[in-house]
Amino acid sequence: MAAPVLRGCCLGRCWALACIDSGSRHGRGAATGFTSSGKRGQSFVAQQPLLTAQKSRKGEHKWAAVVGLEIHAQIVSNSKLFSGSQVHFAAPPNSLVSFFDASLPGTLPVLNRRCVEAAVMTGLALNCHINKKSLFDRKHYFYADLPAGYQITQQRLPIAVNGSLAYSVCVGKKWRQVITKTVRIKQIQLEQDSGKSLHDELRSQTLIDLNRAGVGLLEVVLEPDMSCGEEAATAVRELQLILQALGTSQANMAEGQLRVDANISVHHPGEPLGVRTEVKNLNSARFLARAIDYEIQRQINELENGCEILNETRSFDYRLGFMPEPNLPPLLLYDTASLPAGADPQQVINIDRIREQLPELPSETREKLIQQYGILPEHSFALLNEVGLLEFFQNVIKETRAEPKKVTSWVLNIFLGFLKQRNLAVNESPVTPSVLAELLNLLDRKVISSAAAKQVFEELWRSKGKTPSQIVSERKLELMQDEEALERVCHAVMEGHPQVVMDMKRGNPRAINKLIGLVRKVTHNRADPMVIKEILEKQLLS
Amino acid sequence: MWARAVLLGYRSWMGWHRGFTSKTDPQGSGRVTAEVIEHLERLALVDFGSQEAVARLEKAIAFADRLRAVDTDGVEPMESVLEDRCLYLRSDNVVEGNCVEELLQNAHRVVEEYFVAPPGNISLPKQDEQQPFSHN
């Protein structure tokens, strides 16, 4: 089966998606059994799109790129993974450090229950198999911000394996169609975060703050099922939304709560995979996509020039630094069937209980929006993509009689547009949901025209405290209710411009627009253009 | 003391390579190659500065090799003597921390309330940059 071919991979944009047509395709056979979500879009495991190098030579070379991700998310918890010191973003250096975190002799790790629950929740939400027995290891390496000389992690037998993450990409003409893609999750493991190093080049020293040392992390390993920066960024975004919905991580990349490392290689389709390189410490979703695409292009260029791809970070096999953590017995989890009788509830974790208490995931929320309000899938994505926007939308819907489609259009286009222009968050908006609802009611009752409504909105944004009705009456924006008066105006305009009327009779479509414009001017924009058009056409016939 | 750490590194290296099988050592001769020495130096940050040190290492390995005399066929390796203990789960409460002064007492140098470390990682000089020294 021929895979889609790209022309000219541009940095930061995955043209692959534009070429995928809506026919259903086989998966690559390596799926986890993820089936169609039943949404309108197609569901399948992504094909590798093909990229041609920008400097195309004689007989174009076709390349496929393969991207895998290792994502570290800081767990939302009061205390650290193995100690009782506080987890907090900003605090005086080394004030949130216990003796264990500082690796003083005689201290031992004690596992935080909340972190285990967070890992199980995340595993369940990502369709993973939860390992009822998982083990802790030590990964040794020397760095000043790792006081023990090793990090406690779960390399060999992690808490969750073999999951999947579904994300959606917009394709087709005008990017309207939404396709669901899946990336397999290799494993999710609990591990410790390291401290922070501040490099002082001037005095040739490094300052170490251990506040972050020992904070619980969830490492989520995504298999190399992605093929470009855009797919990777979208997958990361969806993971962020899921983690935020679960409450297991705030997943804010800018604050370092979510860190992504990408493994990238390129190869000719049909040939074995190429040498991987690693792009580390990406701290914004947009930069992530660009950095990945840049690396893909760099590798293509190198290989086309006959060079080899060097893997610098793996100059020795780092797996050598592993040993089992001798201070921690295996972590055992139970379900309702296997729960030991008379067990202390504090000391056992029941996977079934956690599954029952899972909150609604973003994909469910979007589906509900589509069912309940009849909005398009891409709009449901947009509503969930901005913090607080969904709540805003729902509050407007509650207080207005206007159709959901109208509300959606206003919230996503006009309201969101205003926010973005001024770089504001939803909760910083000067227009509250009630105010917007009132405005939409006026529009719905045809008290004002669409154009007038936009003017009122602008005014509302600028001057707080005024209600839409006030602004409408102040600026005399009400639609003319008197149909007869409007008919008279139309008649007068037609009489005053016989040339244009002749054009109209001859079938010139632009002529009627001219007349509508003239009528609007006369009525100071207080007449609905659609109604004017109807009246003019009616009068023309008579 | 360092010998034990190095031995752990060596065992770990050989073990992970072959999955902890209790087969005989294919190296047979008991000599430790220059490549292995360089590797261990990098892992354990120990400097094998003399032939004597290498010889001592080889003797230590030979001594530990006597473990192979024990027949462990069909026995599942233990990870820890705590295997059958219960892993205690702590409630998510803040009960420690806030002891900056005590912690900094241990530090050789501090700047404001930061520990001070040398810049980055000091990398070992490469094999040929070291003093000419024959490992064999």
XYZ file of C-alpha atoms in Angstrom:
678
model
C 0.000 0.000 0.000
C 1.490 3.286 -1.036
C 2.078 5.713 1.741
C 1.423 9.383 1.088
C 4.331 11.319 -0.353
C 5.287 14.783 0.754
C 6.825 17.537 -1.219
C 9.204 19.748 0.639
C 9.096 19.302 4.374
C 9.035 22.743 5.879
C 10.420 23.354 9.319
C 7.737 23.405 11.915
C 4.951 22.080 9.761
C 4.095 18.500 9.043
C 2.790 18.484 5.507
C 2.278 14.765 5.853
C -1.076 15.369 7.348
C -2.292 17.435 4.443
C -1.791 14.499 2.113
C -3.577 11.842 4.102
C -6.924 11.277 2.540
C -9.979 10.211 4.391
C -9.925 6.610 3.251
C -9.438 4.210 6.117
C -6.068 2.564 6.300
C -4.624 -0.440 8.070
C -2.619 0.151 11.140
C 0.941 -0.964 11.096
C -0.080 -4.085 12.906
C 1.644 -3.081 16.061
C -1.399 -1.642 17.758
C -2.398 -2.273 21.328
C -5.873 -3.143 20.247
C -6.956 0.462 20.359
C -10.173 0.635 18.428
C -12.148 3.431 16.875
C -13.509 5.799 19.422
C -16.747 5.983 17.504
C -16.257 9.600 16.674
C -16.847 10.985 13.248
C -13.157 11.056 12.387
C -11.237 8.014 11.253
C -9.223 6.048 13.793
C -6.020 4.332 12.868
C -2.403 4.010 13.842
C -0.453 6.591 11.902
C 1.398 5.630 8.782
C 4.871 7.035 8.498
C 4.597 9.974 6.172
C 7.433 10.482 3.746
C 9.633 13.526 3.609
C 11.715 14.718 0.742
C 14.857 16.685 1.475
C 14.759 20.348 0.727
C 17.778 20.042 -1.491
C 16.316 17.432 -3.776
C 18.802 15.660 -5.957
C 18.364 13.765 -9.131
C 15.760 11.117 -8.447
C 14.182 12.245 -5.201
C 15.156 10.354 -2.081
C 12.243 9.526 0.132
C 12.790 9.609 3.843
C 10.679 8.594 6.764
C 11.263 9.985 10.228
C 10.652 8.184 13.489
C 10.135 10.063 16.750
C 9.889 8.583 20.239
C 9.419 10.593 23.420
C 10.432 10.287 27.072
C 8.246 12.565 29.134
C 8.858 13.420 32.779
C 5.912 14.860 34.696
C 6.202 16.147 38.251
C 3.596 14.544 40.463
C 1.233 16.821 42.360
C 1.777 15.828 45.970
C 2.417 17.552 49.294
C 5.616 15.710 50.028
C 8.351 14.034 48.026
C 8.482 10.515 46.643
C 10.646 8.971 49.339
C 10.753 11.617 52.054
C 8.493 13.937 53.977
C 9.889 17.247 52.823
C 7.616 19.609 50.980
C 7.066 19.855 47.245
C 6.819 23.505 46.298
C 7.842 25.538 43.298
C 9.498 28.606 44.763
C 11.195 28.511 48.148
C 14.515 29.644 49.597
C 17.324 27.377 48.414
C 17.720 24.113 50.303
C 14.843 24.889 52.653
C 12.666 22.000 51.443
C 15.355 19.370 51.897
C 15.342 16.519 54.383
C 18.351 14.491 55.488
C 17.380 11.763 53.051
C 17.149 14.227 50.147
C 20.641 15.441 50.993
C 21.770 11.812 51.014
C 23.151 11.924 54.526
C 24.248 8.518 55.810
C 21.752 6.534 57.836
C 18.657 7.694 55.920
C 16.295 5.401 54.073
C 13.600 5.898 51.407
C 9.946 5.634 52.498
C 7.466 5.477 49.628
C 4.722 8.112 49.409
C 1.289 6.533 48.926
C -0.083 9.491 46.970
C 2.620 9.083 44.311
C 1.727 5.438 43.815
C -1.945 6.347 43.433
C -1.025 9.041 40.921
C 0.954 6.518 38.896
C -1.891 3.993 38.919
C -4.439 6.650 37.896
C -2.257 7.802 35.053
C -1.638 4.237 33.931
C -5.348 3.476 33.908
C -6.205 6.658 32.031
C -3.659 5.712 29.391
C -5.015 2.175 28.933
C -1.967 0.550 30.504
C -1.622 -2.803 32.153
C -0.890 -2.108 35.805
C 1.813 -4.395 37.161
C 0.654 -5.794 40.463
C 4.285 -6.240 41.362
C 6.803 -3.587 40.411
C 10.392 -3.043 41.508
C 12.669 -0.122 42.262
C 16.198 0.254 40.896
C 19.140 2.550 41.356
C 20.466 4.280 38.278
C 23.995 5.444 38.989
C 25.641 8.490 37.512
C 27.772 11.267 38.912
C 26.429 14.797 38.974
C 26.520 17.429 41.682
C 22.731 17.793 41.842
C 22.328 14.065 42.530
C 23.753 13.842 46.044
C 23.377 10.070 46.432
C 25.168 9.350 43.170
C 22.138 7.422 42.004
C 18.495 8.040 41.174
C 15.820 5.653 42.417
C 13.716 4.633 39.420
C 11.806 1.635 38.028
C 13.663 0.547 34.966
C 13.268 -3.231 35.097
C 9.694 -3.713 36.202
C 7.759 -0.455 36.173
C 4.332 0.153 37.618
C 2.473 0.350 34.271
C 3.185 -0.948 30.753
C 1.677 -1.294 27.275
C -0.734 1.577 27.105
C -1.857 3.958 24.394
C -2.429 7.650 23.952
C -4.906 8.875 21.366
C -4.539 12.326 19.899
C -6.191 14.082 17.003
C -4.819 15.938 14.051
C -6.653 18.179 11.657
C -6.296 17.304 8.000
C -8.007 17.849 4.724
C -9.056 21.013 3.009
C -8.891 23.945 5.394
C -7.767 21.532 8.108
C -11.396 20.734 8.829
C -11.343 16.998 9.155
C -10.174 15.496 12.398
C -8.278 12.220 12.459
C -7.430 10.267 15.589
C -3.933 8.851 15.899
C -2.477 6.565 18.509
C 0.928 6.327 20.033
C 1.832 3.279 22.114
C 3.039 3.794 25.635
C 5.904 1.523 26.485
C 5.849 2.108 30.214
C 5.143 4.480 33.054
C 7.521 4.473 35.991
C 7.983 6.301 39.276
C 11.297 8.039 39.764
C 13.062 10.757 41.719
C 13.753 14.203 40.368
C 17.238 15.676 40.772
C 18.183 18.978 42.349
C 18.916 22.145 40.405
C 22.302 23.370 39.283
C 23.100 26.992 38.658
C 26.269 27.375 36.678
C 28.480 30.273 37.630
C 30.874 30.527 34.707
C 32.643 33.547 36.144
C 33.813 31.888 39.320
C 34.006 28.465 37.720
C 31.621 26.856 40.154
C 28.165 25.357 40.287
C 25.589 26.299 42.904
C 23.345 23.466 43.998
C 19.783 23.750 45.298
C 18.289 20.443 46.424
C 14.698 21.617 46.870
C 13.711 19.662 43.802
C 15.796 16.606 44.671
C 13.546 13.668 45.448
C 10.307 15.147 44.086
C 8.201 12.372 42.540
C 8.213 12.093 38.759
C 6.179 10.002 36.376
C 8.252 8.988 33.401
C 6.020 8.182 30.438
C 7.835 6.498 27.570
C 6.170 6.827 24.167
C 7.162 4.359 21.459
C 8.530 5.801 18.223
C 5.137 5.846 16.533
C 5.272 9.506 15.674
C 6.697 10.842 12.483
C 7.130 14.583 12.815
C 7.272 17.477 15.240
C 3.603 18.302 14.919
C 2.494 14.803 15.874
C 4.851 14.777 18.829
C 3.663 18.183 20.018
C 0.036 17.176 19.687
C 0.609 13.958 21.621
C 2.368 15.897 24.369
C -0.482 18.409 24.489
C -3.046 15.652 24.882
C -0.975 14.057 27.634
C -0.846 17.430 29.386
C -4.621 17.724 29.253
C -5.060 14.193 30.583
C -2.630 14.724 33.459
C -4.330 18.003 34.332
C -7.781 16.409 34.233
C -6.569 13.592 36.511
C -4.890 16.051 38.847
C -1.745 13.911 38.866
C 0.463 16.636 37.411
C 0.031 20.292 36.532
C 2.155 19.477 33.498
C 3.196 23.070 32.871
C 6.181 22.941 30.541
C 7.256 26.491 31.211
C 7.579 25.784 34.934
C 9.494 22.581 34.410
C 6.658 20.358 35.602
C 6.695 18.589 32.257
C 9.963 17.835 30.492
C 10.242 16.113 27.150
C 13.197 14.370 25.538
C 12.801 13.285 21.924
C 14.545 10.378 20.197
C 14.736 10.915 16.472
C 15.976 8.941 13.514
C 15.391 8.866 9.773
C 15.472 6.025 7.293
C 14.345 5.057 3.830
C 11.019 3.249 3.991
C 11.531 -0.477 3.840
C 15.040 -0.233 5.242
C 15.993 -0.662 8.894
C 15.710 2.279 11.284
C 18.543 4.772 11.356
C 20.792 5.890 14.205
C 18.892 7.717 16.921
C 19.805 11.083 18.310
C 18.338 12.638 21.372
C 16.961 16.153 21.710
C 16.698 16.974 25.383
C 15.034 19.342 27.786
C 12.450 20.884 25.521
C 10.401 23.243 27.592
C 7.632 24.487 25.352
C 5.271 22.642 23.052
C 5.890 24.933 20.113
C 9.644 24.700 20.427
C 9.318 20.944 20.727
C 7.747 20.638 17.278
C 10.316 22.923 15.674
C 13.297 21.321 17.362
C 12.186 17.866 16.261
C 11.577 18.940 12.684
C 14.907 20.723 12.634
C 16.695 17.599 13.810
C 14.875 15.476 11.227
C 15.951 17.863 8.499
C 19.502 17.985 9.839
C 19.769 14.202 9.773
C 18.389 14.050 6.247
C 20.885 16.645 5.101
C 23.790 14.878 6.771
C 22.867 11.537 5.269
C 22.285 13.016 1.846
C 25.750 14.549 2.034
C 27.164 11.145 2.754
C 27.883 11.761 6.449
C 27.003 9.468 9.307
C 24.698 10.267 12.179
C 26.653 10.265 15.425
C 24.980 9.347 18.631
C 26.945 11.327 21.175
C 24.907 10.706 24.282
C 25.295 6.993 23.978
C 29.044 6.739 23.770
C 28.797 4.022 26.361
C 25.936 1.813 27.343
C 24.333 3.682 30.195
C 22.390 0.642 31.289
C 25.530 -0.404 33.085
C 24.687 1.865 35.994
C 21.665 -0.120 37.193
C 21.212 -2.263 40.245
C 18.148 -3.188 42.288
C 17.310 -0.787 45.116
C 18.095 -2.926 48.129
C 16.192 -0.757 50.628
C 12.776 -1.157 49.022
C 10.844 -4.423 48.794
C 8.670 -4.997 45.721
C 5.645 -2.710 45.401
C 2.510 -4.838 45.488
C -0.850 -3.589 44.271
C -4.201 -5.300 44.604
C -7.615 -5.350 43.042
C -10.916 -6.087 44.727
C -10.572 -9.809 44.088
C -7.079 -10.131 45.470
C -7.342 -7.705 48.384
C -6.089 -9.490 51.508
C -8.750 -9.748 54.208
C -8.311 -7.563 57.247
C -5.609 -5.479 55.590
C -4.927 -1.971 56.814
C -6.556 0.223 54.150
C -3.737 2.729 54.524
C -1.216 0.117 53.506
C -2.908 -1.381 50.476
C -3.802 0.127 47.127
C -6.826 -1.197 45.257
C -6.572 -0.674 41.519
C -10.316 -1.181 41.036
C -11.160 1.582 43.512
C -8.864 3.953 41.696
C -10.393 3.015 38.356
C -13.862 3.748 39.706
C -12.776 7.166 40.864
C -11.146 8.265 37.617
C -12.464 11.670 36.597
C -13.744 12.484 33.126
C -10.949 12.513 30.560
C -10.615 15.196 27.865
C -11.697 12.834 25.087
C -14.902 12.064 26.994
C -15.527 15.745 27.632
C -15.142 16.537 23.955
C -17.482 13.753 22.956
C -20.090 15.020 25.379
C -19.814 18.526 23.984
C -20.377 17.226 20.490
C -23.372 15.169 21.533
C -24.917 17.778 23.768
C -24.426 20.888 21.699
C -23.964 19.548 18.215
C -20.705 21.413 17.722
C -17.967 20.270 15.396
C -15.075 18.124 16.666
C -12.465 20.766 15.907
C -14.424 23.234 18.018
C -14.576 20.859 20.936
C -10.798 20.615 20.701
C -10.439 24.366 20.682
C -12.685 24.700 23.735
C -10.552 22.316 25.764
C -7.321 23.747 24.551
C -7.427 26.962 26.533
C -7.519 27.064 30.337
C -10.924 28.145 31.576
C -12.461 28.456 28.137
C -14.741 25.463 28.500
C -16.138 26.781 31.763
C -16.658 30.196 30.202
C -18.476 28.632 27.271
C -20.721 26.560 29.516
C -21.602 29.580 31.640
C -22.598 31.558 28.583
C -24.738 28.687 27.305
C -26.516 28.510 30.648
C -27.671 32.112 30.472
C -28.528 32.558 26.843
C -31.236 31.355 24.515
C -28.988 31.669 21.523
C -28.125 28.497 19.632
C -25.001 26.606 20.765
C -23.501 27.007 17.304
C -23.815 30.761 17.602
C -22.309 30.733 21.073
C -19.456 28.536 19.880
C -18.706 30.856 17.021
C -18.702 33.922 19.275
C -16.590 32.298 21.984
C -14.027 30.708 19.680
C -13.714 33.438 17.086
C -14.527 36.796 18.601
C -13.958 36.278 22.327
C -10.855 34.142 21.950
C -9.568 36.480 19.253
C -9.773 39.441 21.604
C -7.996 37.487 24.340
C -5.187 36.383 22.074
C -4.652 39.834 20.615
C -4.121 41.244 24.076
C -2.348 38.149 25.386
C -4.850 37.577 28.176
C -5.999 34.428 29.923
C -9.682 33.610 30.112
C -9.855 34.585 33.755
C -8.439 38.020 32.909
C -11.223 38.840 30.487
C -13.122 42.075 31.147
C -16.218 40.495 29.625
C -17.916 37.976 31.897
C -20.046 35.062 30.681
C -23.265 36.790 31.819
C -22.443 39.902 29.848
C -21.724 37.941 26.706
C -24.891 35.928 27.264
C -26.898 39.138 27.459
C -25.362 40.391 24.244
C -26.149 37.148 22.477
C -29.729 37.349 23.711
C -30.095 40.769 22.113
C -28.728 39.340 18.917
C -30.994 36.334 19.106
C -34.087 38.484 19.562
C -32.980 40.456 16.563
C -32.828 43.634 18.580
C -29.448 44.322 16.979
C -27.682 43.133 13.872
C -24.571 40.983 13.829
C -22.395 43.919 12.871
C -23.821 46.018 15.669
C -23.221 43.188 18.138
C -19.539 43.223 17.273
C -19.400 46.934 17.888
C -21.071 46.476 21.253
C -18.583 43.744 22.141
C -15.678 46.051 21.428
C -17.221 48.674 23.633
C -17.855 46.137 26.411
C -14.213 45.112 26.299
C -13.012 48.657 26.691
C -15.388 50.099 29.251
C -16.365 47.827 32.102
C -19.528 48.364 34.050
C -21.789 49.051 31.108
C -24.337 46.461 30.102
C -24.942 45.560 26.469
C -28.423 47.088 26.572
C -26.981 50.368 27.807
C -24.460 50.521 25.011
C -27.080 49.644 22.436
C -29.376 52.444 23.489
C -26.525 54.934 23.954
C -25.256 54.389 20.459
C -28.650 53.841 18.940
C -27.762 50.523 17.472
C -31.215 48.973 17.654
C -32.486 47.454 14.469
C -35.287 49.249 12.850
C -38.408 47.422 13.824
C -40.667 49.326 11.533
C -40.845 47.259 8.374
C -42.908 49.783 6.498
C -40.427 52.575 7.140
C -37.654 50.348 5.838
C -39.643 49.555 2.747
C -40.056 53.243 2.120
C -36.295 53.785 2.454
C -35.592 50.981 0.027
C -38.054 52.360 -2.424
C -36.515 55.816 -2.140
C -33.012 54.498 -2.688
C -34.106 52.545 -5.722
C -35.752 55.613 -7.157
C -32.617 57.647 -6.513
C -30.336 55.221 -8.304
C -32.010 54.012 -11.496
C -28.660 52.978 -13.022
C -28.014 50.511 -10.298
C -31.541 49.197 -10.545
C -30.976 48.593 -14.265
C -27.792 46.652 -13.410
C -29.749 44.621 -10.960
C -32.399 43.816 -13.548
C -29.679 42.710 -15.941
C -28.567 40.238 -13.331
C -25.403 41.880 -12.012
C -24.933 40.389 -8.576
C -22.857 43.250 -7.284
C -25.552 45.766 -8.004
C -27.773 44.598 -5.195
C -24.901 44.828 -2.733
C -24.462 48.437 -3.735
C -28.088 49.141 -3.043
C -27.926 47.358 0.284
C -24.949 49.498 1.206
C -26.822 52.647 0.335
C -29.855 51.649 2.378
C -27.633 50.820 5.324
C -26.053 54.227 5.142
C -29.404 55.935 5.141
C -30.611 53.894 8.087
C -27.341 54.385 9.995
C -26.687 50.692 9.919
C -29.780 49.940 11.881
C -31.261 47.580 9.399
C -30.406 43.929 8.972
C -28.694 43.488 5.594
C -30.562 40.216 4.999
C -33.910 41.890 5.478
C -32.888 44.766 3.220
C -31.938 42.317 0.526
C -35.291 40.574 0.785
C -37.192 43.837 0.544
C -35.151 45.079 -2.413
C -35.653 41.837 -4.291
C -39.366 41.903 -3.539
C -39.641 45.478 -4.706
C -37.710 44.725 -7.849
C -40.177 42.091 -8.859
C -43.192 44.247 -8.313
C 36.720 -0.139 50.451
C 37.114 1.112 46.923
C 37.836 -2.407 45.782
C 34.337 -3.407 46.747
C 32.823 -0.553 44.797
C 34.918 -1.395 41.781
C 34.060 -5.065 42.077
C 30.400 -4.138 42.160
C 30.898 -2.118 39.015
C 32.740 -4.977 37.322
C 30.206 -7.591 38.386
C 27.382 -5.338 37.385
C 28.932 -4.798 33.969
C 29.576 -8.458 33.317
C 26.295 -9.472 34.897
C 24.033 -7.189 32.910
C 25.865 -8.209 29.793
C 25.061 -11.868 30.304
C 21.990 -11.672 32.459
C 23.410 -13.005 35.671
C 24.083 -16.526 34.458
C 26.339 -18.638 36.546
C 28.380 -19.906 33.644
C 32.144 -19.886 33.642
C 33.935 -16.699 32.869
C 34.759 -16.690 29.152
C 37.759 -14.537 29.876
C 39.302 -17.571 31.527
C 42.757 -16.160 31.976
C 41.713 -13.824 34.805
C 43.603 -10.924 33.212
C 41.742 -7.708 33.129
C 42.116 -5.866 29.829
C 43.038 -2.229 29.447
C 39.653 -1.550 27.980
C 37.897 -2.858 31.062
C 40.150 -0.817 33.310
C 39.370 2.365 31.458
C 35.703 1.544 31.622
C 35.765 0.928 35.346
C 37.719 4.088 35.954
C 35.023 6.048 34.236
C 32.165 4.301 36.046
C 33.581 4.315 39.529
C 35.836 7.362 39.273
C 38.693 5.404 40.722
C 42.176 5.850 39.353
C 44.124 2.690 38.733
C 47.494 4.340 38.852
C 49.740 1.366 39.115
C 50.318 -2.219 38.077
C 49.981 -3.153 41.724
C 46.436 -1.795 41.801
C 45.449 -3.774 38.730
C 46.973 -6.906 40.203
C 45.044 -6.346 43.392
C 41.872 -5.993 41.374
C 42.545 -9.233 39.567
C 43.116 -11.010 42.868
C 39.884 -9.587 44.261
C 37.962 -10.803 41.235
C 39.512 -14.255 41.518
C 38.544 -14.378 45.182
C 34.953 -13.444 44.421
C 34.865 -15.954 41.577
C 34.895 -18.701 44.156
C 31.168 -17.964 44.499
C 30.725 -19.910 41.298
C 31.504 -23.071 43.193
C 27.958 -22.895 44.528
C 25.412 -24.649 42.327
C 22.555 -22.241 41.762
C 20.813 -24.032 38.891
C 17.070 -23.594 39.083
C 17.287 -21.088 41.940
C 15.580 -17.735 41.326
C 18.003 -14.890 42.171
C 16.995 -12.704 45.087
C 16.900 -8.987 44.643
C 17.081 -8.134 48.271
C 16.827 -9.874 51.613
C 13.687 -7.793 52.119
C 11.870 -9.461 49.239
C 9.053 -10.824 51.300
C 8.643 -7.773 53.490
C 5.780 -5.391 53.011
C 6.613 -2.089 51.394
C 5.432 0.548 53.830
C 3.312 3.331 52.292
C 3.682 6.730 53.920
C 0.820 9.269 54.022
C 1.379 12.336 51.920
C 2.148 14.799 54.731
C 4.953 17.294 55.110
C 6.954 16.289 58.181
C 10.547 17.170 57.303
C 12.682 19.822 55.740
C 13.377 23.337 56.881
C 16.857 22.586 58.143
C 19.060 24.610 55.847
C 21.608 25.545 58.478
C 22.168 22.000 59.620
C 22.582 20.768 56.066
C 24.976 23.496 55.061
C 27.176 22.717 58.053
C 28.419 19.694 56.148
C 29.424 21.662 53.104
C 32.990 22.669 52.460
C 31.917 25.805 50.652
C 28.606 27.598 50.479
C 27.393 30.678 48.662
C 24.370 32.268 50.301
C 22.333 29.114 50.879
C 23.592 27.067 47.981
C 26.010 24.189 48.076
C 29.021 24.852 45.905
C 30.331 22.224 43.531
C 33.031 22.278 40.875
C 31.741 23.226 37.428
C 29.949 20.468 35.488
C 31.503 17.052 35.415
C 35.260 16.822 35.405
C 35.848 14.287 32.664
C 38.678 11.827 32.933
C 41.564 12.352 30.561
C 41.426 9.885 27.690
C 43.603 6.747 27.780
C 46.335 8.213 25.604
C 46.415 11.464 27.529
C 47.187 9.684 30.773
C 50.730 8.967 31.862
C 52.108 6.194 29.728
C 51.435 3.095 31.758
C 51.143 -0.406 30.540
C 48.261 -2.425 31.978
C 49.658 -5.696 30.836
